[in-house]
Each structure stands twice: as C-alpha cells, then as structure tokens.
Amino acid sequence: MLGQIDITERQAEIADLVQKAGFASVEELAIRFEVTTQTIRRDVNGLCEQGLLRRTHGGVEPPAPSGNSHYSTRQILNLAQKKQIADLVASAIDNGMSLAFSIGTTPEIVMQALTGHEALCVFTNNLNVAFTASVNPSFQVTIAGGRLRHGDRDILGTAAQDFFSNYKVDIGIFGVAGVDEDGTLLDFHEDEVAARQSILANCRQSFLVLDHTKFGRTAHVRGGHISDVSHVFSDRPVPKGIEDALSDASTRIITGNELEGA
C-alpha cells in the first residue's frame, strides 16, 4: 500500500524511542526488547537504510534535522497516540458523509480508522489518504491534480487550493505542524497553510487532529488560530490557556480520556 513503510512493529518502536530520547545504544535496545544485540543491529541497520535513524558510535540517533521530519519518520512517531486520535474521529463520523482530508500523517491514520465505514465521499490532496480510502469500494474518492511533492506524496499550490474550493463538505480533517503558546497554528510552508485554509473555508465542521507534542512545537509559517476550528481532537488535554481560548470560541475539545471512559 502506498504510504506504508516496510518495517516491523519492533523497528517502529525502536525508531520512536530513539527519536524521543535522542540516542540509544545497541545494548540498551537489546535489553529493552529482550532480544540479542545481533537482532537489534539488523533492526537498526534496516532503519538507517530507510533514513529513519543514523548510526553513531555505540548506537543510533535520529537523522540530522532539516526543517520538518521526513514523512516516513513522522508516520511512526507517536503512532499509538495518533491511532487513539483516529479512533476518536472515526466515532464522530457517520456513514455517507463527505470529508476533505489535508496532508500529514495523522489525517492518513484517521483515514485508516475509517475504512470500515460505508459510502464516504473523500476529497484530498494527500495520496496516502487517497490510496488508503481506495480499499473500500463503497467510498467515492476524488483527488487534487497538480505537482506531486516527493516523499510526502501530496499536492500543494494553487491547484490544491482551487480543488477544495470546488466542494462543500460535511467535515474537513487536517493536522498542523505546531501550535504556539497563544494558539497560533504553525506550518513549515505557505502552500501547506493555504491548502488547510481552503479546506476550513469549505466545510461545515472542521476537525483539527494533533497529538500533544504539537503544542509548543515551533514552525515558521503562521496559519490561523486554533479557535478557528469547530473540533480539536488530541490524545491528552490541551494546555490551560488554549483550553480557555477554545471554550470562549465554543470549539469542542475531544481527548483520549473520553475514549478510555467510553
């Protein structure tokens, strides 16, 4: 399936652990996963070949930063939290709805959680979302045309903006690179913001999907305010100041503890 990287569950856990810790030795990983050092070396060699980690003296570390992380890296970071968010979103969507999906790994994982629904109409500039949706023959999937961005497998630019403006959908589903302390939404590219804003302007309800690590994460392109959306889905409660702003705007906050208490 397009958009899925070929790694094992243990490799995904290793990559996530190293990304968060900044470094791990082969011996530490072998103890952590209760396997031999030879097995860990095979795992990390595969991760390094895919550019998800890089070897260093005595162990492995994340690859050198260059703006946003590679899409394949973001696919496995905080994966459990993203799946939790996806389940929350899926429970809020009825069969037969029309949905606009933006770029990013969390919207892709939301689409994975929706494949058991029926008769959804999906509009997206995210080819990972489109190919995931295409496994369900009852779905109608429409994609934006234009220049393909390699690695991320998405379409950006005026063609994507115009694409979303051609439709009025029930729900727009999008992520964001970061949320500043004052609630400003941040991304790494102007075209990413423009596509997201086009979805926001052409949906009846807007679902912002983001895990807790996005709060306080920095990026340099401003793209609206978190209170602009109708619903915020996250795995943990949002920071207090942002919670107050969302309450004032009547934005609904749905977090992982609601799923746990269901």
CSV table of C-alpha atoms in Angstrom, one decimal:
chain,number,residue,atom,x,y,z
A,1,MET,CA,0.0,0.0,0.0
A,2,LEU,CA,1.3,3.4,-1.0
A,3,GLY,CA,2.4,5.4,2.1
A,4,GLN,CA,3.2,2.4,4.3
A,5,ILE,CA,6.8,1.8,5.1
A,6,ASP,CA,8.2,-1.7,5.3
A,7,ILE,CA,9.3,-2.1,8.9
A,8,THR,CA,8.4,-4.4,11.8
A,9,GLU,CA,6.4,-3.4,14.9
A,10,ARG,CA,9.7,-3.7,16.9
A,11,GLN,CA,11.5,-1.4,14.4
A,12,ALA,CA,8.7,1.1,14.7
A,13,GLU,CA,9.1,1.1,18.5
A,14,ILE,CA,12.8,1.4,18.2
A,15,ALA,CA,12.6,4.4,15.9
A,16,ASP,CA,10.0,6.1,18.1
A,17,LEU,CA,12.1,5.5,21.2
A,18,VAL,CA,15.3,6.9,19.6
A,19,GLN,CA,13.5,9.9,18.2
A,20,LYS,CA,12.3,10.8,21.6
A,21,ALA,CA,15.4,10.0,23.6
A,22,GLY,CA,17.9,11.4,21.1
A,23,PHE,CA,20.2,8.3,21.3
A,24,ALA,CA,20.2,4.7,22.3
A,25,SER,CA,22.9,2.1,22.4
A,26,VAL,CA,22.6,-1.3,20.8
A,27,GLU,CA,23.0,-2.9,24.2
A,28,GLU,CA,20.2,-0.8,25.8
A,29,LEU,CA,17.9,-1.7,23.0
A,30,ALA,CA,18.6,-5.4,23.2
A,31,ILE,CA,17.8,-5.3,26.9
A,32,ARG,CA,14.7,-3.2,26.4
A,33,PHE,CA,13.2,-5.6,23.7
A,34,GLU,CA,14.7,-8.8,25.2
A,35,VAL,CA,16.5,-9.9,22.1
A,36,THR,CA,20.1,-10.4,21.1
A,37,THR,CA,22.4,-7.5,20.1
A,38,GLN,CA,22.7,-9.2,16.6
A,39,THR,CA,18.9,-8.9,16.2
A,40,ILE,CA,18.9,-5.2,17.2
A,41,ARG,CA,21.8,-4.5,14.8
A,42,ARG,CA,19.7,-5.9,12.0
A,43,ASP,CA,16.7,-3.8,13.1
A,44,VAL,CA,18.7,-0.6,13.3
A,45,ASN,CA,20.6,-1.3,10.0
A,46,GLY,CA,17.2,-1.5,8.3
A,47,LEU,CA,16.0,1.7,9.9
A,48,CYS,CA,19.2,3.5,8.9
A,49,GLU,CA,18.9,2.3,5.3
A,50,GLN,CA,15.5,3.9,5.2
A,51,GLY,CA,16.8,7.2,6.6
A,52,LEU,CA,14.7,6.9,9.8
A,53,LEU,CA,17.8,6.7,12.1
A,54,ARG,CA,21.6,7.1,11.6
A,55,ARG,CA,24.4,5.1,13.2
A,56,THR,CA,26.7,6.7,15.6
A,57,HIS,CA,29.5,5.4,17.9
A,58,GLY,CA,27.9,2.7,20.1
A,59,GLY,CA,24.4,3.1,18.9
A,60,VAL,CA,21.9,5.1,16.9
A,61,GLU,CA,20.4,8.6,16.9
A,62,PRO,CA,17.8,10.5,14.8
A,63,PRO,CA,18.9,11.8,11.4
A,64,ALA,CA,20.2,15.3,11.2
A,65,PRO,CA,17.3,17.8,11.4
A,66,SER,CA,16.3,19.8,8.3
A,67,GLY,CA,13.0,21.5,8.9
A,68,ASN,CA,10.2,19.1,9.3
A,69,SER,CA,11.0,15.4,9.7
A,70,HIS,CA,10.7,13.1,6.7
A,71,TYR,CA,7.2,11.7,6.2
A,72,SER,CA,8.3,8.1,6.8
A,73,THR,CA,9.7,9.2,10.2
A,74,ARG,CA,6.5,11.1,11.1
A,75,GLN,CA,4.5,8.0,10.3
A,76,ILE,CA,5.9,6.1,13.2
A,77,LEU,CA,6.4,8.9,15.7
A,78,ASN,CA,3.7,8.9,18.5
A,79,LEU,CA,1.9,6.2,16.4
A,80,ALA,CA,-0.1,4.9,19.4
A,81,GLN,CA,-1.3,8.4,20.2
A,82,LYS,CA,-2.3,9.1,16.6
A,83,LYS,CA,-4.3,5.8,16.4
A,84,GLN,CA,-6.1,6.9,19.6
A,85,ILE,CA,-7.0,10.2,18.0
A,86,ALA,CA,-8.1,8.4,14.8
A,87,ASP,CA,-10.5,6.2,16.8
A,88,LEU,CA,-12.0,9.3,18.4
A,89,VAL,CA,-12.5,10.9,15.0
A,90,ALA,CA,-13.9,7.7,13.5
A,91,SER,CA,-16.5,7.5,16.2
A,92,ALA,CA,-17.7,11.0,15.3
A,93,ILE,CA,-18.2,10.4,11.6
A,94,ASP,CA,-21.4,8.8,10.2
A,95,ASN,CA,-21.7,6.6,7.1
A,96,GLY,CA,-22.4,8.6,3.9
A,97,MET,CA,-20.6,11.8,5.0
A,98,SER,CA,-18.4,13.9,2.7
A,99,LEU,CA,-14.9,14.5,4.0
A,100,ALA,CA,-12.0,16.7,3.0
A,101,PHE,CA,-8.5,15.5,4.1
A,102,SER,CA,-5.4,17.5,4.2
A,103,ILE,CA,-1.7,16.4,4.1
A,104,GLY,CA,0.1,14.8,7.1
A,105,THR,CA,0.4,11.5,8.9
A,106,THR,CA,-2.4,12.0,11.4
A,107,PRO,CA,-5.0,12.5,8.7
A,108,GLU,CA,-3.7,9.4,7.0
A,109,ILE,CA,-4.1,7.4,10.2
A,110,VAL,CA,-7.6,8.8,10.6
A,111,MET,CA,-8.4,7.5,7.1
A,112,GLN,CA,-7.1,4.1,8.1
A,113,ALA,CA,-9.6,4.1,11.1
A,114,LEU,CA,-12.5,5.0,8.7
A,115,THR,CA,-12.1,2.1,6.2
A,116,GLY,CA,-14.8,0.1,7.9
A,117,HIS,CA,-17.4,2.9,7.3
A,118,GLU,CA,-19.7,2.9,4.3
A,119,ALA,CA,-20.3,5.3,1.4
A,120,LEU,CA,-17.9,8.1,2.4
A,121,CYS,CA,-17.1,10.8,-0.1
A,122,VAL,CA,-13.4,11.6,0.3
A,123,PHE,CA,-11.7,14.7,-1.3
A,124,THR,CA,-8.0,15.1,-0.7
A,125,ASN,CA,-4.6,16.3,-1.9
A,126,ASN,CA,-2.9,13.6,0.1
A,127,LEU,CA,-2.2,10.5,-2.0
A,128,ASN,CA,-1.6,8.4,1.2
A,129,VAL,CA,-5.1,9.2,2.3
A,130,ALA,CA,-6.5,8.5,-1.2
A,131,PHE,CA,-4.9,5.1,-1.6
A,132,THR,CA,-6.0,4.1,1.9
A,133,ALA,CA,-9.5,5.1,1.1
A,134,SER,CA,-9.5,3.2,-2.2
A,135,VAL,CA,-9.5,-0.1,-0.4
A,136,ASN,CA,-13.2,0.4,0.4
A,137,PRO,CA,-15.3,0.0,-2.8
A,138,SER,CA,-18.2,1.9,-1.3
A,139,PHE,CA,-16.1,5.1,-1.0
A,140,GLN,CA,-16.0,7.8,-3.6
A,141,VAL,CA,-12.5,9.2,-3.7
A,142,THR,CA,-11.6,12.4,-5.5
A,143,ILE,CA,-8.0,13.7,-5.6
A,144,ALA,CA,-6.5,17.1,-6.5
A,145,GLY,CA,-4.4,17.4,-9.6
A,146,GLY,CA,-1.1,19.3,-9.8
A,147,ARG,CA,2.6,18.9,-8.9
A,148,LEU,CA,3.4,15.9,-6.6
A,149,ARG,CA,5.6,16.6,-3.7
A,150,HIS,CA,8.0,13.7,-3.4
A,151,GLY,CA,8.4,12.0,0.0
A,152,ASP,CA,5.2,13.4,1.4
A,153,ARG,CA,3.1,12.2,-1.6
A,154,ASP,CA,0.8,15.2,-1.6
A,155,ILE,CA,-0.3,18.0,-4.0
A,156,LEU,CA,0.2,21.6,-3.0
A,157,GLY,CA,-0.1,25.0,-4.7
A,158,THR,CA,-3.0,26.9,-6.3
A,159,ALA,CA,-4.4,23.8,-7.9
A,160,ALA,CA,-4.9,22.2,-4.5
A,161,GLN,CA,-6.5,25.4,-3.1
A,162,ASP,CA,-8.8,25.6,-6.1
A,163,PHE,CA,-9.7,21.9,-5.8
A,164,PHE,CA,-11.0,22.2,-2.2
A,165,SER,CA,-13.0,25.4,-3.1
A,166,ASN,CA,-15.0,23.4,-5.7
A,167,TYR,CA,-16.8,21.4,-2.9
A,168,LYS,CA,-18.7,22.0,0.3
A,169,VAL,CA,-18.1,19.0,2.6
A,170,ASP,CA,-19.6,17.9,5.9
A,171,ILE,CA,-16.2,17.7,7.7
A,172,GLY,CA,-12.7,18.9,7.0
A,173,ILE,CA,-10.0,16.9,8.6
A,174,PHE,CA,-6.5,18.4,8.9
A,175,GLY,CA,-3.4,18.4,11.0
A,176,VAL,CA,-0.8,21.1,11.7
A,177,ALA,CA,3.0,21.2,12.3
A,178,GLY,CA,2.7,23.1,15.6
A,179,VAL,CA,0.6,25.2,17.9
A,180,ASP,CA,2.2,28.3,19.5
A,181,GLU,CA,1.5,29.2,23.1
A,182,ASP,CA,-1.0,31.8,22.1
A,183,GLY,CA,-2.9,29.3,19.9
A,184,THR,CA,-1.5,30.3,16.6
A,185,LEU,CA,-1.4,27.4,14.1
A,186,LEU,CA,2.1,26.9,12.5
A,187,ASP,CA,3.4,25.1,9.5
A,188,PHE,CA,6.6,24.8,7.5
A,189,HIS,CA,5.4,26.0,4.1
A,190,GLU,CA,3.0,28.7,2.9
A,191,ASP,CA,1.3,26.2,0.5
A,192,GLU,CA,0.5,23.9,3.4
A,193,VAL,CA,-1.3,26.7,5.2
A,194,ALA,CA,-3.1,27.8,2.0
A,195,ALA,CA,-4.5,24.2,1.4
A,196,ARG,CA,-5.6,23.8,5.0
A,197,GLN,CA,-7.3,27.2,5.0
A,198,SER,CA,-9.1,26.3,1.8
A,199,ILE,CA,-10.5,23.2,3.5
A,200,LEU,CA,-11.5,25.2,6.5
A,201,ALA,CA,-13.4,27.7,4.3
A,202,ASN,CA,-15.3,24.9,2.6
A,203,CYS,CA,-16.5,22.6,5.3
A,204,ARG,CA,-19.5,22.6,7.7
A,205,GLN,CA,-17.4,21.2,10.6
A,206,SER,CA,-13.6,21.3,10.9
A,207,PHE,CA,-11.7,18.7,12.8
A,208,LEU,CA,-8.1,19.6,13.8
A,209,VAL,CA,-6.3,16.4,14.7
A,210,LEU,CA,-3.0,16.6,16.6
A,211,ASP,CA,-1.1,14.7,19.3
A,212,HIS,CA,0.1,16.5,22.4
A,213,THR,CA,3.7,17.0,21.1
A,214,LYS,CA,2.3,19.6,18.6
A,215,PHE,CA,1.6,22.1,21.5
A,216,GLY,CA,4.6,24.4,21.8
A,217,ARG,CA,6.3,22.9,18.7
A,218,THR,CA,7.9,25.6,16.5
A,219,ALA,CA,7.4,26.2,12.8
A,220,HIS,CA,7.8,29.5,11.0
A,221,VAL,CA,4.6,30.0,8.9
A,222,ARG,CA,1.5,31.3,10.6
A,223,GLY,CA,-1.8,29.8,9.5
A,224,GLY,CA,-4.8,31.0,11.6
A,225,HIS,CA,-5.7,30.3,15.2
A,226,ILE,CA,-6.7,27.0,16.9
A,227,SER,CA,-10.1,28.6,17.9
A,228,ASP,CA,-11.0,28.9,14.1
A,229,VAL,CA,-11.9,25.2,14.1
A,230,SER,CA,-15.1,23.6,15.4
A,231,HIS,CA,-13.5,20.5,17.0
A,232,VAL,CA,-10.0,19.7,18.3
A,233,PHE,CA,-9.0,16.0,18.7
A,234,SER,CA,-5.9,15.2,20.8
A,235,ASP,CA,-4.6,12.3,22.9
A,236,ARG,CA,-4.2,14.4,26.0
A,237,PRO,CA,-5.9,17.5,27.5
A,238,VAL,CA,-4.7,20.7,25.8
A,239,PRO,CA,-2.8,23.4,27.7
A,240,LYS,CA,-4.9,25.5,30.0
A,241,GLY,CA,-4.5,28.8,28.1
A,242,ILE,CA,-5.5,27.2,24.9
A,243,GLU,CA,-8.4,25.4,26.6
A,244,ASP,CA,-9.7,28.8,27.7
A,245,ALA,CA,-9.5,30.2,24.2
A,246,LEU,CA,-11.3,27.2,22.8
A,247,SER,CA,-14.0,27.5,25.4
A,248,ASP,CA,-14.6,31.2,24.5
A,249,ALA,CA,-14.9,30.2,20.9
A,250,SER,CA,-17.3,27.3,21.6
A,251,THR,CA,-14.8,24.9,20.0
A,252,ARG,CA,-15.3,21.4,21.2
A,253,ILE,CA,-12.3,19.5,22.6
A,254,ILE,CA,-12.2,15.7,22.4
A,255,THR,CA,-9.3,14.0,24.0
A,256,GLY,CA,-8.1,10.4,24.6
A,257,ASN,CA,-9.5,10.1,28.1
A,258,GLU,CA,-13.0,10.3,26.6
A,259,LEU,CA,-12.3,7.1,24.6
A,260,GLU,CA,-10.9,5.4,27.7
A,261,GLY,CA,-14.0,6.2,29.7
A,262,ALA,CA,-16.4,5.1,26.9
